Amino acid sequence: MKAIIMERLNCSEKRAAVIEHDLKEITPALQPLLDRWLRDGHCEDATQYHGYSLNRLVSEMGMRFTGALLTLDWIIKEPEEALKALSEPIR
């Protein structure tokens, strides 16, 4: 998984290891999205979690697949905290 992350995100081995670790902890509901991305690079999904979807996070917030997936994971696990953070402007 780390090699794919490095290649697709053009990041260092160290950064890829952190992302890989976080992705290994995602909620089971999101695992099929990760599996599909690892298999063929497909990174679209309109399933909403508290009003946010992978597609929305990528298109409206400019996130890459891995960031959007980890954000959805956060929304699922800690909705109050995550939704508050997403509603505040980035400084």
mmCIF file of N, CA and C in Angstrom:
data_model
loop_
_atom_site.group_PDB
_atom_site.id
_atom_site.type_symbol
_atom_site.label_atom_id
_atom_site.label_comp_id
_atom_site.label_asym_id
_atom_site.label_seq_id
_atom_site.Cartn_x
_atom_site.Cartn_y
_atom_site.Cartn_z
ATOM 1 N N MET A 1 0.823 -1.190 0.000
ATOM 2 C CA MET A 1 0.000 0.000 0.000
ATOM 3 C C MET A 1 0.874 1.264 0.000
ATOM 4 N N LYS A 2 1.960 1.221 0.733
ATOM 5 C CA LYS A 2 2.819 2.401 0.842
ATOM 6 C C LYS A 2 3.371 2.823 -0.516
ATOM 7 N N ALA A 3 3.767 1.863 -1.330
ATOM 8 C CA ALA A 3 4.314 2.183 -2.660
ATOM 9 C C ALA A 3 3.261 2.859 -3.542
ATOM 10 N N ILE A 4 2.035 2.391 -3.458
ATOM 11 C CA ILE A 4 0.954 2.993 -4.245
ATOM 12 C C ILE A 4 0.707 4.422 -3.774
ATOM 13 N N ILE A 5 0.694 4.616 -2.482
ATOM 14 C CA ILE A 5 0.494 5.965 -1.923
ATOM 15 C C ILE A 5 1.607 6.889 -2.395
ATOM 16 N N MET A 6 2.829 6.438 -2.320
ATOM 17 C CA MET A 6 3.964 7.255 -2.757
ATOM 18 C C MET A 6 3.832 7.639 -4.222
ATOM 19 N N GLU A 7 3.458 6.682 -5.043
ATOM 20 C CA GLU A 7 3.350 6.926 -6.483
ATOM 21 C C GLU A 7 2.189 7.863 -6.806
ATOM 22 N N ARG A 8 1.019 7.573 -6.261
ATOM 23 C CA ARG A 8 -0.176 8.345 -6.631
ATOM 24 C C ARG A 8 -0.217 9.731 -6.001
ATOM 25 N N LEU A 9 0.366 9.875 -4.817
ATOM 26 C CA LEU A 9 0.338 11.170 -4.142
ATOM 27 C C LEU A 9 1.656 11.922 -4.270
ATOM 28 N N ASN A 10 2.626 11.267 -4.884
ATOM 29 C CA ASN A 10 3.944 11.874 -5.062
ATOM 30 C C ASN A 10 4.482 12.394 -3.725
ATOM 31 N N CYS A 11 4.511 11.507 -2.739
ATOM 32 C CA CYS A 11 4.979 11.904 -1.411
ATOM 33 C C CYS A 11 6.146 11.030 -0.968
ATOM 34 N N SER A 12 6.785 11.466 0.092
ATOM 35 C CA SER A 12 7.942 10.748 0.610
ATOM 36 C C SER A 12 7.525 9.425 1.249
ATOM 37 N N GLU A 13 8.490 8.559 1.433
ATOM 38 C CA GLU A 13 8.233 7.268 2.072
ATOM 39 C C GLU A 13 7.736 7.474 3.500
ATOM 40 N N LYS A 14 8.306 8.445 4.182
ATOM 41 C CA LYS A 14 7.905 8.727 5.565
ATOM 42 C C LYS A 14 6.447 9.180 5.624
ATOM 43 N N ARG A 15 6.062 10.095 4.747
ATOM 44 C CA ARG A 15 4.682 10.597 4.712
ATOM 45 C C ARG A 15 3.735 9.466 4.297
ATOM 46 N N ALA A 16 4.145 8.667 3.339
ATOM 47 C CA ALA A 16 3.315 7.545 2.890
ATOM 48 C C ALA A 16 3.084 6.546 4.020
ATOM 49 N N ALA A 17 4.084 6.334 4.856
ATOM 50 C CA ALA A 17 3.943 5.408 5.986
ATOM 51 C C ALA A 17 2.898 5.921 6.977
ATOM 52 N N VAL A 18 2.865 7.223 7.210
ATOM 53 C CA VAL A 18 1.864 7.813 8.107
ATOM 54 C C VAL A 18 0.462 7.644 7.520
ATOM 55 N N ILE A 19 0.334 7.942 6.235
ATOM 56 C CA ILE A 19 -0.963 7.808 5.562
ATOM 57 C C ILE A 19 -1.406 6.346 5.575
ATOM 58 N N GLU A 20 -0.476 5.443 5.276
ATOM 59 C CA GLU A 20 -0.794 4.009 5.279
ATOM 60 C C GLU A 20 -1.302 3.576 6.657
ATOM 61 N N HIS A 21 -0.630 4.008 7.700
ATOM 62 C CA HIS A 21 -1.035 3.660 9.065
ATOM 63 C C HIS A 21 -2.460 4.132 9.335
ATOM 64 N N ASP A 22 -2.757 5.380 8.978
ATOM 65 C CA ASP A 22 -4.090 5.934 9.205
ATOM 66 C C ASP A 22 -5.148 5.198 8.386
ATOM 67 N N LEU A 23 -4.830 4.868 7.150
ATOM 68 C CA LEU A 23 -5.784 4.167 6.296
ATOM 69 C C LEU A 23 -6.091 2.757 6.803
ATOM 70 N N LYS A 24 -5.141 2.135 7.455
ATOM 71 C CA LYS A 24 -5.354 0.789 7.998
ATOM 72 C C LYS A 24 -6.349 0.795 9.157
ATOM 73 N N GLU A 25 -6.631 1.984 9.703
ATOM 74 C CA GLU A 25 -7.533 2.110 10.842
ATOM 75 C C GLU A 25 -8.927 2.595 10.451
ATOM 76 N N ILE A 26 -9.213 2.731 9.154
ATOM 77 C CA ILE A 26 -10.509 3.296 8.757
ATOM 78 C C ILE A 26 -11.660 2.368 9.111
ATOM 79 N N THR A 27 -12.814 2.979 9.254
ATOM 80 C CA THR A 27 -14.025 2.236 9.575
ATOM 81 C C THR A 27 -14.349 1.255 8.440
ATOM 82 N N PRO A 28 -14.867 0.087 8.774
ATOM 83 C CA PRO A 28 -15.153 -0.924 7.750
ATOM 84 C C PRO A 28 -16.059 -0.439 6.611
ATOM 85 N N ALA A 29 -16.947 0.504 6.880
ATOM 86 C CA ALA A 29 -17.841 1.006 5.830
ATOM 87 C C ALA A 29 -17.072 1.661 4.686
ATOM 88 N N LEU A 30 -15.889 2.183 4.967
ATOM 89 C CA LEU A 30 -15.089 2.875 3.951
ATOM 90 C C LEU A 30 -14.057 1.967 3.283
ATOM 91 N N GLN A 31 -13.875 0.784 3.806
ATOM 92 C CA GLN A 31 -12.844 -0.124 3.279
ATOM 93 C C GLN A 31 -13.019 -0.433 1.795
ATOM 94 N N PRO A 32 -14.247 -0.646 1.302
ATOM 95 C CA PRO A 32 -14.392 -0.917 -0.140
ATOM 96 C C PRO A 32 -13.884 0.233 -1.017
ATOM 97 N N LEU A 33 -14.036 1.466 -0.565
ATOM 98 C CA LEU A 33 -13.526 2.607 -1.330
ATOM 99 C C LEU A 33 -12.007 2.568 -1.396
ATOM 100 N N LEU A 34 -11.374 2.265 -0.276
ATOM 101 C CA LEU A 34 -9.913 2.161 -0.243
ATOM 102 C C LEU A 34 -9.448 1.005 -1.114
ATOM 103 N N ASP A 35 -10.106 -0.125 -1.006
ATOM 104 C CA ASP A 35 -9.725 -1.293 -1.809
ATOM 105 C C ASP A 35 -9.798 -0.980 -3.303
ATOM 106 N N ARG A 36 -10.861 -0.307 -3.708
ATOM 107 C CA ARG A 36 -11.035 0.040 -5.122
ATOM 108 C C ARG A 36 -9.946 1.009 -5.576
ATOM 109 N N TRP A 37 -9.631 2.003 -4.746
ATOM 110 C CA TRP A 37 -8.581 2.973 -5.090
ATOM 111 C C TRP A 37 -7.230 2.274 -5.221
ATOM 112 N N LEU A 38 -6.935 1.360 -4.305
ATOM 113 C CA LEU A 38 -5.667 0.636 -4.365
ATOM 114 C C LEU A 38 -5.606 -0.262 -5.602
ATOM 115 N N ARG A 39 -6.741 -0.840 -5.961
ATOM 116 C CA ARG A 39 -6.794 -1.755 -7.098
ATOM 117 C C ARG A 39 -6.675 -1.031 -8.433
ATOM 118 N N ASP A 40 -7.479 0.040 -8.627
ATOM 119 C CA ASP A 40 -7.519 0.645 -9.960
ATOM 120 C C ASP A 40 -7.479 2.172 -9.991
ATOM 121 N N GLY A 41 -7.294 2.796 -8.826
ATOM 122 C CA GLY A 41 -7.190 4.251 -8.800
ATOM 123 C C GLY A 41 -8.528 4.968 -8.824
ATOM 124 N N HIS A 42 -9.628 4.217 -8.846
ATOM 125 C CA HIS A 42 -10.959 4.828 -8.866
ATOM 126 C C HIS A 42 -11.206 5.544 -7.540
ATOM 127 N N CYS A 43 -11.637 6.788 -7.628
ATOM 128 C CA CYS A 43 -11.802 7.546 -6.389
ATOM 129 C C CYS A 43 -13.052 8.414 -6.392
ATOM 130 N N GLU A 44 -14.168 7.844 -6.795
ATOM 131 C CA GLU A 44 -15.427 8.574 -6.761
ATOM 132 C C GLU A 44 -16.447 7.807 -5.941
ATOM 133 N N ASP A 45 -17.210 8.541 -5.148
ATOM 134 C CA ASP A 45 -18.316 7.939 -4.401
ATOM 135 C C ASP A 45 -19.186 9.067 -3.867
ATOM 136 N N ALA A 46 -20.487 8.941 -4.042
ATOM 137 C CA ALA A 46 -21.420 9.986 -3.636
ATOM 138 C C ALA A 46 -22.152 9.665 -2.333
ATOM 139 N N THR A 47 -21.811 8.548 -1.685
ATOM 140 C CA THR A 47 -22.447 8.196 -0.418
ATOM 141 C C THR A 47 -22.176 9.307 0.595
ATOM 142 N N GLN A 48 -23.248 9.775 1.253
ATOM 143 C CA GLN A 48 -23.091 10.883 2.190
ATOM 144 C C GLN A 48 -23.040 10.396 3.633
ATOM 145 N N TYR A 49 -22.172 11.044 4.379
ATOM 146 C CA TYR A 49 -22.041 10.833 5.812
ATOM 147 C C TYR A 49 -22.173 12.212 6.445
ATOM 148 N N HIS A 50 -23.284 12.435 7.114
ATOM 149 C CA HIS A 50 -23.571 13.737 7.734
ATOM 150 C C HIS A 50 -23.440 14.879 6.724
ATOM 151 N N GLY A 51 -23.874 14.640 5.500
ATOM 152 C CA GLY A 51 -23.880 15.677 4.477
ATOM 153 C C GLY A 51 -22.612 15.783 3.648
ATOM 154 N N TYR A 52 -21.617 14.975 3.935
ATOM 155 C CA TYR A 52 -20.359 15.014 3.182
ATOM 156 C C TYR A 52 -20.154 13.688 2.473
ATOM 157 N N SER A 53 -19.633 13.775 1.271
ATOM 158 C CA SER A 53 -19.295 12.572 0.503
ATOM 159 C C SER A 53 -17.846 12.705 0.040
ATOM 160 N N LEU A 54 -17.306 11.610 -0.430
ATOM 161 C CA LEU A 54 -15.959 11.624 -0.989
ATOM 162 C C LEU A 54 -15.895 12.627 -2.144
ATOM 163 N N ASN A 55 -16.891 12.560 -3.020
ATOM 164 C CA ASN A 55 -16.915 13.465 -4.168
ATOM 165 C C ASN A 55 -16.927 14.930 -3.734
ATOM 166 N N ARG A 56 -17.740 15.246 -2.745
ATOM 167 C CA ARG A 56 -17.830 16.635 -2.276
ATOM 168 C C ARG A 56 -16.507 17.109 -1.673
ATOM 169 N N LEU A 57 -15.896 16.289 -0.856
ATOM 170 C CA LEU A 57 -14.635 16.686 -0.231
ATOM 171 C C LEU A 57 -13.544 16.909 -1.273
ATOM 172 N N VAL A 58 -13.544 16.090 -2.314
ATOM 173 C CA VAL A 58 -12.544 16.239 -3.376
ATOM 174 C C VAL A 58 -12.841 17.472 -4.230
ATOM 175 N N SER A 59 -14.093 17.608 -4.678
ATOM 176 C CA SER A 59 -14.401 18.698 -5.612
ATOM 177 C C SER A 59 -14.531 20.057 -4.936
ATOM 178 N N GLU A 60 -15.202 20.119 -3.810
ATOM 179 C CA GLU A 60 -15.445 21.417 -3.173
ATOM 180 C C GLU A 60 -14.338 21.854 -2.227
ATOM 181 N N MET A 61 -13.652 20.898 -1.626
ATOM 182 C CA MET A 61 -12.647 21.246 -0.632
ATOM 183 C C MET A 61 -11.227 20.988 -1.124
ATOM 184 N N GLY A 62 -11.112 20.478 -2.340
ATOM 185 C CA GLY A 62 -9.801 20.293 -2.935
ATOM 186 C C GLY A 62 -8.943 19.211 -2.304
ATOM 187 N N MET A 63 -9.574 18.253 -1.646
ATOM 188 C CA MET A 63 -8.809 17.179 -1.001
ATOM 189 C C MET A 63 -8.425 16.119 -2.016
ATOM 190 N N ARG A 64 -7.335 15.441 -1.746
ATOM 191 C CA ARG A 64 -6.972 14.252 -2.504
ATOM 192 C C ARG A 64 -7.782 13.092 -1.942
ATOM 193 N N PHE A 65 -7.769 11.978 -2.651
ATOM 194 C CA PHE A 65 -8.553 10.825 -2.228
ATOM 195 C C PHE A 65 -8.277 10.438 -0.775
ATOM 196 N N THR A 66 -7.007 10.286 -0.425
ATOM 197 C CA THR A 66 -6.681 9.797 0.917
ATOM 198 C C THR A 66 -7.133 10.775 1.998
ATOM 199 N N GLY A 67 -6.962 12.056 1.762
ATOM 200 C CA GLY A 67 -7.415 13.055 2.729
ATOM 201 C C GLY A 67 -8.920 13.047 2.880
ATOM 202 N N ALA A 68 -9.615 12.921 1.760
ATOM 203 C CA ALA A 68 -11.074 12.874 1.796
ATOM 204 C C ALA A 68 -11.556 11.610 2.513
ATOM 205 N N LEU A 69 -10.922 10.485 2.247
ATOM 206 C CA LEU A 69 -11.329 9.243 2.889
ATOM 207 C C LEU A 69 -11.100 9.306 4.400
ATOM 208 N N LEU A 70 -9.962 9.835 4.801
ATOM 209 C CA LEU A 70 -9.679 9.961 6.233
ATOM 210 C C LEU A 70 -10.598 10.985 6.893
ATOM 211 N N THR A 71 -11.001 12.001 6.157
ATOM 212 C CA THR A 71 -11.956 12.972 6.693
ATOM 213 C C THR A 71 -13.319 12.315 6.887
ATOM 214 N N LEU A 72 -13.752 11.510 5.921
ATOM 215 C CA LEU A 72 -15.013 10.776 6.087
ATOM 216 C C LEU A 72 -14.940 9.844 7.292
ATOM 217 N N ASP A 73 -13.804 9.216 7.482
ATOM 218 C CA ASP A 73 -13.611 8.336 8.632
ATOM 219 C C ASP A 73 -13.782 9.136 9.929
ATOM 220 N N TRP A 74 -13.208 10.321 9.968
ATOM 221 C CA TRP A 74 -13.323 11.190 11.140
ATOM 222 C C TRP A 74 -14.789 11.595 11.352
ATOM 223 N N ILE A 75 -15.489 11.939 10.262
ATOM 224 C CA ILE A 75 -16.898 12.316 10.348
ATOM 225 C C ILE A 75 -17.722 11.165 10.931
ATOM 226 N N ILE A 76 -17.428 9.953 10.518
ATOM 227 C CA ILE A 76 -18.163 8.788 11.017
ATOM 228 C C ILE A 76 -17.851 8.548 12.494
ATOM 229 N N LYS A 77 -16.578 8.642 12.865
ATOM 230 C CA LYS A 77 -16.161 8.308 14.225
ATOM 231 C C LYS A 77 -16.415 9.426 15.238
ATOM 232 N N GLU A 78 -16.248 10.661 14.824
ATOM 233 C CA GLU A 78 -16.408 11.806 15.730
ATOM 234 C C GLU A 78 -17.167 12.924 15.010
ATOM 235 N N PRO A 79 -18.449 12.691 14.713
ATOM 236 C CA PRO A 79 -19.183 13.638 13.869
ATOM 237 C C PRO A 79 -19.231 15.062 14.410
ATOM 238 N N GLU A 80 -19.469 15.229 15.685
ATOM 239 C CA GLU A 80 -19.570 16.582 16.234
ATOM 240 C C GLU A 80 -18.290 17.380 16.007
ATOM 241 N N GLU A 81 -17.192 16.781 16.378
ATOM 242 C CA GLU A 81 -15.885 17.432 16.252
ATOM 243 C C GLU A 81 -15.529 17.698 14.789
ATOM 244 N N ALA A 82 -15.719 16.686 13.953
ATOM 245 C CA ALA A 82 -15.347 16.800 12.545
ATOM 246 C C ALA A 82 -16.201 17.831 11.818
ATOM 247 N N LEU A 83 -17.498 17.797 12.042
ATOM 248 C CA LEU A 83 -18.389 18.732 11.351
ATOM 249 C C LEU A 83 -18.117 20.170 11.774
ATOM 250 N N LYS A 84 -17.799 20.361 13.035
ATOM 251 C CA LYS A 84 -17.452 21.707 13.510
ATOM 252 C C LYS A 84 -16.196 22.196 12.806
ATOM 253 N N ALA A 85 -15.191 21.353 12.735
ATOM 254 C CA ALA A 85 -13.929 21.730 12.090
ATOM 255 C C ALA A 85 -14.138 22.017 10.606
ATOM 256 N N LEU A 86 -14.961 21.226 9.945
ATOM 257 C CA LEU A 86 -15.201 21.422 8.506
ATOM 258 C C LEU A 86 -15.987 22.698 8.222
ATOM 259 N N SER A 87 -16.772 23.135 9.181
ATOM 260 C CA SER A 87 -17.577 24.347 8.960
ATOM 261 C C SER A 87 -16.794 25.630 9.212
ATOM 262 N N GLU A 88 -15.647 25.523 9.885
ATOM 263 C CA GLU A 88 -14.837 26.709 10.161
ATOM 264 C C GLU A 88 -13.903 27.008 9.003
ATOM 265 N N PRO A 89 -13.687 28.280 8.723
ATOM 266 C CA PRO A 89 -12.762 28.639 7.634
ATOM 267 C C PRO A 89 -11.335 28.216 7.960
ATOM 268 N N ILE A 90 -10.605 27.833 6.931
ATOM 269 C CA ILE A 90 -9.206 27.459 7.094
ATOM 270 C C ILE A 90 -8.374 28.710 7.201
ATOM 271 N N ARG A 91 -7.520 28.738 8.195
ATOM 272 C CA ARG A 91 -6.674 29.932 8.412
ATOM 273 C C ARG A 91 -5.265 29.659 8.033
#
